[in-house]
């Protein structure tokens, strides 16, 4: 049995990136960026007005109140391309280029226009309401670094710099194989000694959320040869094969043997973790195999810790780990003698803004209801007891 951190390091050492491809930016949402986005121009590309008003030479307003002559107009897409001279002003719109010679903008509410003249009550400060050329980004600078996940909020940026296509990491393909004679489909009524297959839909959703293409294979019974064939067939069309169930030490726990039978090398097969101790990771070339426990919470937690990390590593993600933080506990928690425990918890905020973890009632690795209401996992290291008010590591779900 190995510590969680050692298991994660073994993953990091074994998982290899899949490579890259170019896609249209409209199809890149959720993908992992595989190139730096470089500015092909300054942004803004010209001195830009922040207000509707008048562009002026600030020194012409030094002795305000003053009146200046309106000689033109600058609007977005229709700039004024003459130099502004002494005693002159131009009407200007928000987002429009500030003409040469002008070094300030006064908003329209603080002026009075009549005929072709505009009056200023107060002096206008140099630089007022102007975003200077290149203030946001300079030509040649990295705008977005490779390794980040493309989001809707991000997508306008490469478009602004002329990227109609961007290079992204290839998406891994994941096949999930439920195992065990007790498994029936979620649309069927279980008979005595049977349970519905809740793991497949859970892990398929987690796979899709981790930027992977996912397939769910047919359930495989307690047969070593049949399981080996199913895993081998899945590996021909997938980068990662995930099985659920059959990873403990019972008579019908066949997953590790099935993986070995198709030539996969077992990297680890027990992790000092609760829930999720009987987790298997194996490799055959650039194909990766995970045997996860059959209990639903164990399967979900080990997927998030290990399989999700592998998916992100295959895409060269900047941070493949789950999002992590600290929270103050509102009740005591006790670890075990030999394993770290990951307790499901809700999150709240204290009056002074601190993050509070509220551990949920939890009866074990089959407690789906508790996990469904969790927002985080509180990590309690082995041989550790936390008291109310202690600060603990949490993984955000």
mmCIF file of C-alpha atoms in Angstrom:
data_model
loop_
_atom_site.group_PDB
_atom_site.id
_atom_site.type_symbol
_atom_site.label_atom_id
_atom_site.label_comp_id
_atom_site.label_asym_id
_atom_site.label_seq_id
_atom_site.Cartn_x
_atom_site.Cartn_y
_atom_site.Cartn_z
ATOM 1 C CA UNK A 1 0.000 0.000 0.000
ATOM 2 C CA UNK A 2 1.499 3.316 -1.084
ATOM 3 C CA UNK A 3 0.746 6.893 0.054
ATOM 4 C CA UNK A 4 -1.489 9.039 -2.138
ATOM 5 C CA UNK A 5 1.346 11.437 -2.987
ATOM 6 C CA UNK A 6 3.566 8.585 -4.186
ATOM 7 C CA UNK A 7 0.723 7.263 -6.352
ATOM 8 C CA UNK A 8 0.334 10.725 -7.897
ATOM 9 C CA UNK A 9 4.070 10.917 -8.609
ATOM 10 C CA UNK A 10 3.928 7.515 -10.315
ATOM 11 C CA UNK A 11 1.126 8.838 -12.508
ATOM 12 C CA UNK A 12 3.160 11.918 -13.381
ATOM 13 C CA UNK A 13 6.126 9.735 -14.301
ATOM 14 C CA UNK A 14 4.172 7.319 -16.495
ATOM 15 C CA UNK A 15 1.581 9.407 -18.343
ATOM 16 C CA UNK A 16 2.712 10.818 -21.703
ATOM 17 C CA UNK A 17 1.084 13.674 -23.669
ATOM 18 C CA UNK A 18 -1.046 12.710 -26.655
ATOM 19 C CA UNK A 19 0.040 15.470 -29.031
ATOM 20 C CA UNK A 20 -1.755 18.442 -30.545
ATOM 21 C CA UNK A 21 -4.174 19.483 -33.276
ATOM 22 C CA UNK A 22 -5.579 22.725 -34.685
ATOM 23 C CA UNK A 23 -9.261 23.554 -34.293
ATOM 24 C CA UNK A 24 -11.424 26.554 -35.086
ATOM 25 C CA UNK A 25 -11.702 28.843 -32.088
ATOM 26 C CA UNK A 26 -15.457 28.261 -32.026
ATOM 27 C CA UNK A 27 -14.786 24.573 -31.367
ATOM 28 C CA UNK A 28 -12.082 25.089 -28.757
ATOM 29 C CA UNK A 29 -14.193 25.665 -25.631
ATOM 30 C CA UNK A 30 -13.112 23.286 -22.875
ATOM 31 C CA UNK A 31 -9.959 22.185 -24.683
ATOM 32 C CA UNK A 32 -6.435 22.583 -23.318
ATOM 33 C CA UNK A 33 -4.453 25.276 -25.119
ATOM 34 C CA UNK A 34 -1.250 23.869 -26.652
ATOM 35 C CA UNK A 35 0.371 27.119 -27.774
ATOM 36 C CA UNK A 36 0.935 30.562 -26.356
ATOM 37 C CA UNK A 37 -1.434 33.177 -27.757
ATOM 38 C CA UNK A 38 0.809 36.043 -28.908
ATOM 39 C CA UNK A 39 -0.334 39.620 -29.484
ATOM 40 C CA UNK A 40 0.056 40.582 -33.153
ATOM 41 C CA UNK A 41 -0.485 44.246 -32.288
ATOM 42 C CA UNK A 42 -0.671 46.608 -29.363
ATOM 43 C CA UNK A 43 -3.980 46.612 -27.514
ATOM 44 C CA UNK A 44 -5.567 49.025 -27.758
ATOM 45 C CA UNK A 45 -3.986 49.677 -31.169
ATOM 46 C CA UNK A 46 -4.423 53.439 -30.697
ATOM 47 C CA UNK A 47 -5.049 55.905 -27.891
ATOM 48 C CA UNK A 48 -8.708 55.180 -27.100
ATOM 49 C CA UNK A 49 -11.380 57.318 -25.509
ATOM 50 C CA UNK A 50 -13.120 55.985 -22.409
ATOM 51 C CA UNK A 51 -15.996 58.442 -22.623
ATOM 52 C CA UNK A 52 -18.389 60.233 -24.915
ATOM 53 C CA UNK A 53 -17.225 63.831 -24.860
ATOM 54 C CA UNK A 54 -14.548 66.061 -26.349
ATOM 55 C CA UNK A 55 -10.881 65.416 -27.081
ATOM 56 C CA UNK A 56 -8.658 68.415 -26.335
ATOM 57 C CA UNK A 57 -5.119 69.578 -25.743
ATOM 58 C CA UNK A 58 -5.069 69.756 -21.943
ATOM 59 C CA UNK A 59 -2.913 72.886 -21.958
ATOM 60 C CA UNK A 60 -5.681 74.728 -23.827
ATOM 61 C CA UNK A 61 -7.950 74.276 -20.779
ATOM 62 C CA UNK A 62 -5.390 75.326 -18.187
ATOM 63 C CA UNK A 63 -7.096 78.677 -17.599
ATOM 64 C CA UNK A 64 -10.677 77.366 -17.620
ATOM 65 C CA UNK A 65 -13.392 78.334 -18.014
ATOM 66 C CA UNK A 66 -12.512 78.374 -21.692
ATOM 67 C CA UNK A 67 -14.263 77.938 -25.030
ATOM 68 C CA UNK A 68 -12.768 75.898 -27.892
ATOM 69 C CA UNK A 69 -13.739 75.483 -31.528
ATOM 70 C CA UNK A 70 -15.240 72.123 -32.571
ATOM 71 C CA UNK A 71 -13.478 71.070 -35.774
ATOM 72 C CA UNK A 72 -14.602 67.461 -36.239
ATOM 73 C CA UNK A 73 -15.699 64.159 -34.771
ATOM 74 C CA UNK A 74 -14.076 60.804 -33.939
ATOM 75 C CA UNK A 75 -16.265 57.708 -33.696
ATOM 76 C CA UNK A 76 -15.463 54.002 -33.495
ATOM 77 C CA UNK A 77 -14.440 52.959 -36.996
ATOM 78 C CA UNK A 78 -14.482 56.586 -38.212
ATOM 79 C CA UNK A 79 -11.583 58.352 -36.576
ATOM 80 C CA UNK A 80 -10.440 61.965 -37.001
ATOM 81 C CA UNK A 81 -7.084 61.715 -38.736
ATOM 82 C CA UNK A 82 -5.891 65.314 -38.609
ATOM 83 C CA UNK A 83 -3.699 66.838 -35.916
ATOM 84 C CA UNK A 84 -5.601 68.769 -33.282
ATOM 85 C CA UNK A 85 -4.337 72.338 -33.152
ATOM 86 C CA UNK A 86 -4.313 75.047 -30.516
ATOM 87 C CA UNK A 87 -7.786 76.199 -29.523
ATOM 88 C CA UNK A 88 -9.515 73.205 -31.130
ATOM 89 C CA UNK A 89 -11.618 70.297 -29.840
ATOM 90 C CA UNK A 90 -13.368 67.374 -31.477
ATOM 91 C CA UNK A 91 -16.416 65.407 -30.473
ATOM 92 C CA UNK A 92 -15.374 61.887 -29.516
ATOM 93 C CA UNK A 93 -17.261 58.684 -28.762
ATOM 94 C CA UNK A 94 -16.434 55.888 -26.332
ATOM 95 C CA UNK A 95 -13.930 53.510 -27.947
ATOM 96 C CA UNK A 96 -12.950 55.959 -30.700
ATOM 97 C CA UNK A 97 -9.319 56.841 -31.485
ATOM 98 C CA UNK A 98 -7.969 60.006 -29.887
ATOM 99 C CA UNK A 99 -6.465 62.200 -32.635
ATOM 100 C CA UNK A 100 -2.842 63.266 -32.748
ATOM 101 C CA UNK A 101 -2.269 66.398 -30.706
ATOM 102 C CA UNK A 102 -5.029 65.631 -28.200
ATOM 103 C CA UNK A 103 -3.948 64.360 -24.790
ATOM 104 C CA UNK A 104 -7.179 64.387 -22.756
ATOM 105 C CA UNK A 105 -10.922 63.787 -22.977
ATOM 106 C CA UNK A 106 -13.634 65.552 -21.025
ATOM 107 C CA UNK A 107 -16.975 63.793 -20.659
ATOM 108 C CA UNK A 108 -19.923 65.459 -22.317
ATOM 109 C CA UNK A 109 -21.816 66.051 -19.047
ATOM 110 C CA UNK A 110 -19.207 68.590 -17.901
ATOM 111 C CA UNK A 111 -19.289 70.685 -21.078
ATOM 112 C CA UNK A 112 -21.700 72.929 -22.923
ATOM 113 C CA UNK A 113 -21.888 73.012 -26.731
ATOM 114 C CA UNK A 114 -23.388 75.801 -28.809
ATOM 115 C CA UNK A 115 -23.000 76.540 -32.522
ATOM 116 C CA UNK A 116 -19.524 75.124 -33.327
ATOM 117 C CA UNK A 117 -18.084 75.891 -29.908
ATOM 118 C CA UNK A 118 -17.745 73.972 -26.643
ATOM 119 C CA UNK A 119 -17.153 75.440 -23.191
ATOM 120 C CA UNK A 120 -15.158 73.801 -20.394
ATOM 121 C CA UNK A 121 -15.806 74.883 -16.820
ATOM 122 C CA UNK A 122 -12.715 73.254 -15.284
ATOM 123 C CA UNK A 123 -9.221 72.402 -16.536
ATOM 124 C CA UNK A 124 -8.924 68.942 -18.117
ATOM 125 C CA UNK A 125 -6.068 66.832 -16.729
ATOM 126 C CA UNK A 126 -3.527 65.410 -19.161
ATOM 127 C CA UNK A 127 -4.323 61.750 -19.925
ATOM 128 C CA UNK A 128 -7.856 61.966 -18.514
ATOM 129 C CA UNK A 129 -10.267 59.323 -19.899
ATOM 130 C CA UNK A 130 -7.714 57.991 -22.394
ATOM 131 C CA UNK A 131 -6.473 54.403 -22.538
ATOM 132 C CA UNK A 132 -3.028 54.675 -24.083
ATOM 133 C CA UNK A 133 -1.969 52.559 -27.045
ATOM 134 C CA UNK A 134 -0.566 49.234 -25.782
ATOM 135 C CA UNK A 135 -1.792 49.814 -22.224
ATOM 136 C CA UNK A 136 -3.479 46.390 -22.091
ATOM 137 C CA UNK A 137 -0.900 44.390 -24.052
ATOM 138 C CA UNK A 138 2.144 45.061 -26.237
ATOM 139 C CA UNK A 139 2.963 43.605 -29.636
ATOM 140 C CA UNK A 140 4.723 40.237 -29.207
ATOM 141 C CA UNK A 141 3.689 39.652 -25.592
ATOM 142 C CA UNK A 142 2.094 36.378 -24.427
ATOM 143 C CA UNK A 143 -1.599 37.029 -23.909
ATOM 144 C CA UNK A 144 -2.636 33.520 -22.781
ATOM 145 C CA UNK A 145 -0.088 30.853 -21.879
ATOM 146 C CA UNK A 146 -0.253 27.282 -23.158
ATOM 147 C CA UNK A 147 -1.645 24.682 -20.768
ATOM 148 C CA UNK A 148 -4.782 26.564 -19.780
ATOM 149 C CA UNK A 149 -8.289 25.325 -20.426
ATOM 150 C CA UNK A 150 -10.142 27.453 -22.979
ATOM 151 C CA UNK A 151 -13.231 29.101 -21.470
ATOM 152 C CA UNK A 152 -16.040 31.197 -22.982
ATOM 153 C CA UNK A 153 -14.623 34.206 -21.133
ATOM 154 C CA UNK A 154 -11.243 33.637 -22.791
ATOM 155 C CA UNK A 155 -12.277 32.954 -26.369
ATOM 156 C CA UNK A 156 -12.578 36.577 -27.537
ATOM 157 C CA UNK A 157 -8.893 37.194 -26.834
ATOM 158 C CA UNK A 158 -7.331 34.988 -29.546
ATOM 159 C CA UNK A 159 -9.990 36.270 -31.938
ATOM 160 C CA UNK A 160 -8.906 39.842 -31.179
ATOM 161 C CA UNK A 161 -5.371 38.945 -32.248
ATOM 162 C CA UNK A 162 -6.307 37.232 -35.499
ATOM 163 C CA UNK A 163 -6.430 33.575 -34.445
ATOM 164 C CA UNK A 164 -9.161 31.841 -36.431
ATOM 165 C CA UNK A 165 -7.685 28.480 -35.382
ATOM 166 C CA UNK A 166 -5.685 27.576 -32.309
ATOM 167 C CA UNK A 167 -3.506 24.642 -31.352
ATOM 168 C CA UNK A 168 -4.997 22.467 -28.612
ATOM 169 C CA UNK A 169 -4.089 19.161 -27.006
ATOM 170 C CA UNK A 170 -5.684 16.077 -28.477
ATOM 171 C CA UNK A 171 -8.468 14.730 -26.295
ATOM 172 C CA UNK A 172 -7.972 11.335 -24.670
ATOM 173 C CA UNK A 173 -10.609 8.693 -25.253
ATOM 174 C CA UNK A 174 -11.842 6.896 -22.133
ATOM 175 C CA UNK A 175 -13.774 3.628 -22.020
ATOM 176 C CA UNK A 176 -15.549 2.652 -18.804
ATOM 177 C CA UNK A 177 -16.243 -1.021 -18.131
ATOM 178 C CA UNK A 178 -18.480 -1.930 -15.178
ATOM 179 C CA UNK A 179 -17.759 -5.368 -13.754
ATOM 180 C CA UNK A 180 -19.553 -7.870 -11.539
ATOM 181 C CA UNK A 181 -22.436 -10.303 -11.888
ATOM 182 C CA UNK A 182 -24.511 -8.115 -9.550
ATOM 183 C CA UNK A 183 -24.628 -5.135 -11.950
ATOM 184 C CA UNK A 184 -27.792 -4.290 -13.927
ATOM 185 C CA UNK A 185 -28.606 -1.267 -16.089
ATOM 186 C CA UNK A 186 -30.071 1.851 -14.502
ATOM 187 C CA UNK A 187 -33.344 1.335 -16.391
ATOM 188 C CA UNK A 188 -33.877 -2.131 -14.928
ATOM 189 C CA UNK A 189 -35.356 -3.127 -11.600
ATOM 190 C CA UNK A 190 -32.706 -4.989 -9.595
ATOM 191 C CA UNK A 191 -33.512 -8.492 -8.469
ATOM 192 C CA UNK A 192 -32.364 -9.882 -5.172
ATOM 193 C CA UNK A 193 -28.562 -9.537 -4.818
ATOM 194 C CA UNK A 194 -28.363 -7.055 -7.729
ATOM 195 C CA UNK A 195 -27.626 -3.307 -7.873
ATOM 196 C CA UNK A 196 -28.040 -0.683 -10.559
ATOM 197 C CA UNK A 197 -24.915 0.528 -12.360
ATOM 198 C CA UNK A 198 -24.628 4.081 -11.017
ATOM 199 C CA UNK A 199 -20.856 4.201 -11.501
ATOM 200 C CA UNK A 200 -20.823 4.279 -15.294
ATOM 201 C CA UNK A 201 -22.947 7.410 -15.629
ATOM 202 C CA UNK A 202 -21.017 9.088 -12.809
ATOM 203 C CA UNK A 203 -17.588 8.357 -14.283
ATOM 204 C CA UNK A 204 -18.716 9.140 -17.831
ATOM 205 C CA UNK A 205 -19.833 12.573 -16.639
ATOM 206 C CA UNK A 206 -16.555 13.146 -14.814
ATOM 207 C CA UNK A 207 -14.639 12.089 -17.938
ATOM 208 C CA UNK A 208 -16.536 14.523 -20.141
ATOM 209 C CA UNK A 209 -15.987 17.279 -17.586
ATOM 210 C CA UNK A 210 -12.256 16.516 -17.749
ATOM 211 C CA UNK A 211 -12.137 17.168 -21.525
ATOM 212 C CA UNK A 212 -12.195 13.554 -22.667
ATOM 213 C CA UNK A 213 -14.263 11.605 -25.164
ATOM 214 C CA UNK A 214 -15.966 8.801 -23.291
ATOM 215 C CA UNK A 215 -17.602 5.465 -24.036
ATOM 216 C CA UNK A 216 -19.351 3.097 -21.644
ATOM 217 C CA UNK A 217 -18.804 -0.562 -22.396
ATOM 218 C CA UNK A 218 -21.105 -3.462 -21.626
ATOM 219 C CA UNK A 219 -21.038 -4.855 -18.113
ATOM 220 C CA UNK A 220 -18.689 -7.818 -17.684
ATOM 221 C CA UNK A 221 -19.434 -10.657 -15.266
ATOM 222 C CA UNK A 222 -17.058 -12.449 -12.930
ATOM 223 C CA UNK A 223 -15.034 -14.172 -15.635
ATOM 224 C CA UNK A 224 -11.283 -13.591 -15.969
ATOM 225 C CA UNK A 225 -11.006 -14.345 -19.680
ATOM 226 C CA UNK A 226 -14.083 -12.309 -20.563
ATOM 227 C CA UNK A 227 -12.809 -9.341 -18.548
ATOM 228 C CA UNK A 228 -9.345 -9.538 -20.106
ATOM 229 C CA UNK A 229 -10.859 -9.596 -23.594
ATOM 230 C CA UNK A 230 -13.096 -6.616 -22.786
ATOM 231 C CA UNK A 231 -10.165 -4.572 -21.466
ATOM 232 C CA UNK A 232 -7.985 -5.516 -24.442
ATOM 233 C CA UNK A 233 -10.721 -4.608 -26.940
ATOM 234 C CA UNK A 234 -11.335 -1.275 -25.215
ATOM 235 C CA UNK A 235 -7.614 -0.457 -25.328
ATOM 236 C CA UNK A 236 -7.651 -0.747 -29.122
ATOM 237 C CA UNK A 237 -10.016 2.220 -29.398
ATOM 238 C CA UNK A 238 -9.205 4.126 -26.192
ATOM 239 C CA UNK A 239 -6.284 5.813 -24.497
ATOM 240 C CA UNK A 240 -7.562 5.060 -21.000
ATOM 241 C CA UNK A 241 -9.603 2.066 -19.852
ATOM 242 C CA UNK A 242 -11.403 2.332 -16.513
ATOM 243 C CA UNK A 243 -13.026 -0.634 -14.799
ATOM 244 C CA UNK A 244 -15.189 -0.445 -11.703
ATOM 245 C CA UNK A 245 -15.369 -3.245 -9.162
ATOM 246 C CA UNK A 246 -13.326 -6.402 -8.910
ATOM 247 C CA UNK A 247 -10.195 -4.803 -7.437
ATOM 248 C CA UNK A 248 -10.162 -6.086 -3.861
ATOM 249 C CA UNK A 249 -8.841 -9.480 -2.735
ATOM 250 C CA UNK A 250 -11.927 -11.671 -2.977
ATOM 251 C CA UNK A 251 -12.487 -14.726 -5.160
ATOM 252 C CA UNK A 252 -14.210 -12.645 -7.847
ATOM 253 C CA UNK A 253 -11.894 -9.619 -7.727
ATOM 254 C CA UNK A 254 -10.280 -10.229 -11.099
ATOM 255 C CA UNK A 255 -9.301 -6.822 -12.476
ATOM 256 C CA UNK A 256 -5.598 -6.838 -11.660
ATOM 257 C CA UNK A 257 -5.189 -10.360 -13.023
ATOM 258 C CA UNK A 258 -7.112 -9.451 -16.178
ATOM 259 C CA UNK A 259 -4.862 -6.431 -16.782
ATOM 260 C CA UNK A 260 -1.745 -8.526 -16.309
ATOM 261 C CA UNK A 261 -3.135 -11.187 -18.671
ATOM 262 C CA UNK A 262 -3.151 -8.702 -21.581
ATOM 263 C CA UNK A 263 0.415 -7.580 -20.929
ATOM 264 C CA UNK A 264 -0.226 -4.476 -18.841
ATOM 265 C CA UNK A 265 2.380 -3.687 -16.181
ATOM 266 C CA UNK A 266 0.900 -3.002 -12.747
ATOM 267 C CA UNK A 267 2.291 0.315 -11.442
ATOM 268 C CA UNK A 268 0.391 0.299 -8.148
ATOM 269 C CA UNK A 269 -2.532 -1.674 -6.758
ATOM 270 C CA UNK A 270 -3.269 -0.362 -3.262
ATOM 271 C CA UNK A 271 -3.316 3.240 -2.048
ATOM 272 C CA UNK A 272 -3.347 4.431 1.570
ATOM 273 C CA UNK A 273 -6.666 6.166 1.035
ATOM 274 C CA UNK A 274 -10.203 5.988 2.409
ATOM 275 C CA UNK A 275 -12.356 5.671 0.405
ATOM 276 C CA UNK A 276 -10.489 4.004 -2.447
ATOM 277 C CA UNK A 277 -7.789 1.726 -1.047
ATOM 278 C CA UNK A 278 -8.039 -1.051 -3.707
ATOM 279 C CA UNK A 279 -7.188 1.192 -6.685
ATOM 280 C CA UNK A 280 -5.138 -0.278 -9.548
ATOM 281 C CA UNK A 281 -3.085 1.610 -12.136
ATOM 282 C CA UNK A 282 -1.405 -0.263 -14.989
ATOM 283 C CA UNK A 283 0.261 0.613 -18.266
ATOM 284 C CA UNK A 284 0.883 -1.041 -21.620
ATOM 285 C CA UNK A 285 2.894 1.254 -23.862
ATOM 286 C CA UNK A 286 0.844 4.427 -24.255
ATOM 287 C CA UNK A 287 -2.343 2.752 -23.038
ATOM 288 C CA UNK A 288 -3.363 3.286 -19.411
ATOM 289 C CA UNK A 289 -5.615 1.156 -17.223
ATOM 290 C CA UNK A 290 -7.363 2.041 -13.977
ATOM 291 C CA UNK A 291 -9.199 -0.435 -11.793
ATOM 292 C CA UNK A 292 -11.425 1.521 -9.430
ATOM 293 C CA UNK A 293 -13.414 0.194 -6.472
ATOM 294 C CA UNK A 294 -17.048 -0.703 -7.058
ATOM 295 C CA UNK A 295 -18.517 1.362 -4.231
ATOM 296 C CA UNK A 296 -19.842 4.567 -5.814
ATOM 297 C CA UNK A 297 -18.103 7.120 -3.580
ATOM 298 C CA UNK A 298 -14.801 5.225 -3.794
ATOM 299 C CA UNK A 299 -15.097 5.132 -7.577
ATOM 300 C CA UNK A 300 -15.820 8.865 -7.829
ATOM 301 C CA UNK A 301 -13.073 9.929 -5.412
ATOM 302 C CA UNK A 302 -10.396 7.766 -7.024
ATOM 303 C CA UNK A 303 -11.475 8.930 -10.477
ATOM 304 C CA UNK A 304 -11.085 12.558 -9.422
ATOM 305 C CA UNK A 305 -7.720 11.933 -7.783
ATOM 306 C CA UNK A 306 -6.120 9.652 -10.359
ATOM 307 C CA UNK A 307 -8.016 9.258 -13.641
ATOM 308 C CA UNK A 308 -8.809 12.940 -14.009
ATOM 309 C CA UNK A 309 -5.152 13.729 -13.372
ATOM 310 C CA UNK A 310 -4.106 11.265 -16.087
ATOM 311 C CA UNK A 311 -6.560 12.839 -18.540
ATOM 312 C CA UNK A 312 -5.160 16.300 -17.835
ATOM 313 C CA UNK A 313 -1.532 15.110 -18.001
ATOM 314 C CA UNK A 314 -2.192 13.598 -21.427
ATOM 315 C CA UNK A 315 -3.195 17.107 -22.523
ATOM 316 C CA UNK A 316 -0.187 18.843 -20.904
ATOM 317 C CA UNK A 317 -2.474 20.888 -18.668
ATOM 318 C CA UNK A 318 -0.681 23.489 -16.547
ATOM 319 C CA UNK A 319 -2.246 22.183 -13.333
ATOM 320 C CA UNK A 320 -3.584 18.625 -13.611
ATOM 321 C CA UNK A 321 -4.499 18.377 -9.933
ATOM 322 C CA UNK A 322 -7.877 19.008 -8.333
ATOM 323 C CA UNK A 323 -8.373 22.544 -7.063
ATOM 324 C CA UNK A 324 -7.145 22.707 -3.486
ATOM 325 C CA UNK A 325 -7.469 25.106 -0.562
ATOM 326 C CA UNK A 326 -7.814 25.446 3.194
ATOM 327 C CA UNK A 327 -10.898 25.619 5.390
ATOM 328 C CA UNK A 328 -11.724 25.882 9.076
ATOM 329 C CA UNK A 329 -13.502 22.799 10.444
ATOM 330 C CA UNK A 330 -16.750 23.298 12.345
ATOM 331 C CA UNK A 331 -16.534 19.841 13.956
ATOM 332 C CA UNK A 332 -13.814 17.316 14.910
ATOM 333 C CA UNK A 333 -12.527 14.702 12.456
ATOM 334 C CA UNK A 334 -10.319 11.698 13.099
ATOM 335 C CA UNK A 335 -8.087 9.855 10.633
ATOM 336 C CA UNK A 336 -7.146 6.183 10.672
ATOM 337 C CA UNK A 337 -3.925 4.448 11.669
ATOM 338 C CA UNK A 338 -2.823 3.587 8.141
ATOM 339 C CA UNK A 339 -4.760 5.667 5.590
ATOM 340 C CA UNK A 340 -5.596 9.281 4.777
ATOM 341 C CA UNK A 341 -9.346 9.859 4.926
ATOM 342 C CA UNK A 342 -11.225 12.115 2.501
ATOM 343 C CA UNK A 343 -14.408 13.264 4.255
ATOM 344 C CA UNK A 344 -17.282 14.784 2.217
ATOM 345 C CA UNK A 345 -18.190 18.276 3.395
ATOM 346 C CA UNK A 346 -20.291 21.329 2.615
ATOM 347 C CA UNK A 347 -18.714 24.782 2.485
ATOM 348 C CA UNK A 348 -19.789 27.988 4.199
ATOM 349 C CA UNK A 349 -18.343 31.395 5.084
ATOM 350 C CA UNK A 350 -17.833 32.796 8.563
ATOM 351 C CA UNK A 351 -18.784 36.341 9.545
ATOM 352 C CA UNK A 352 -15.163 37.407 9.073
ATOM 353 C CA UNK A 353 -14.942 35.834 5.605
ATOM 354 C CA UNK A 354 -13.139 32.585 6.445
ATOM 355 C CA UNK A 355 -13.982 29.422 4.502
ATOM 356 C CA UNK A 356 -15.716 26.879 6.743
ATOM 357 C CA UNK A 357 -15.869 23.133 6.056
ATOM 358 C CA UNK A 358 -18.949 21.386 7.429
ATOM 359 C CA UNK A 359 -18.349 17.591 7.393
ATOM 360 C CA UNK A 360 -21.423 15.630 6.346
ATOM 361 C CA UNK A 361 -22.753 12.523 8.089
ATOM 362 C CA UNK A 362 -21.014 9.705 6.245
ATOM 363 C CA UNK A 363 -21.425 5.978 6.723
ATOM 364 C CA UNK A 364 -18.797 4.872 4.222
ATOM 365 C CA UNK A 365 -17.800 4.438 0.610
ATOM 366 C CA UNK A 366 -21.285 3.437 -0.558
ATOM 367 C CA UNK A 367 -22.962 6.563 0.873
ATOM 368 C CA UNK A 368 -24.093 8.214 -2.366
ATOM 369 C CA UNK A 369 -26.466 10.651 -0.667
ATOM 370 C CA UNK A 370 -23.734 12.223 1.446
ATOM 371 C CA UNK A 371 -21.414 12.528 -1.549
ATOM 372 C CA UNK A 372 -24.181 14.036 -3.695
ATOM 373 C CA UNK A 373 -24.492 16.889 -1.197
ATOM 374 C CA UNK A 374 -20.747 17.457 -0.822
ATOM 375 C CA UNK A 375 -18.928 20.517 -2.152
ATOM 376 C CA UNK A 376 -15.458 19.484 -0.997
ATOM 377 C CA UNK A 377 -13.395 16.668 0.455
ATOM 378 C CA UNK A 378 -11.605 17.336 3.735
ATOM 379 C CA UNK A 379 -8.238 15.552 3.860
ATOM 380 C CA UNK A 380 -7.419 14.035 7.251
ATOM 381 C CA UNK A 381 -3.921 12.476 7.153
ATOM 382 C CA UNK A 382 -3.360 9.139 8.862
ATOM 383 C CA UNK A 383 -2.761 9.262 12.616
ATOM 384 C CA UNK A 384 -4.252 12.778 12.708
ATOM 385 C CA UNK A 385 -7.108 14.194 14.753
ATOM 386 C CA UNK A 386 -8.600 17.586 13.944
ATOM 387 C CA UNK A 387 -10.552 19.565 16.515
ATOM 388 C CA UNK A 388 -13.283 22.090 15.847
ATOM 389 C CA UNK A 389 -11.630 25.298 14.613
ATOM 390 C CA UNK A 390 -8.574 23.581 13.140
ATOM 391 C CA UNK A 391 -7.558 24.387 9.564
ATOM 392 C CA UNK A 392 -7.487 21.467 7.110
ATOM 393 C CA UNK A 393 -6.663 20.872 3.450
ATOM 394 C CA UNK A 394 -9.724 20.548 1.223
ATOM 395 C CA UNK A 395 -10.233 19.452 -2.365
ATOM 396 C CA UNK A 396 -13.026 21.340 -4.119
ATOM 397 C CA UNK A 397 -15.552 19.223 -6.014
#
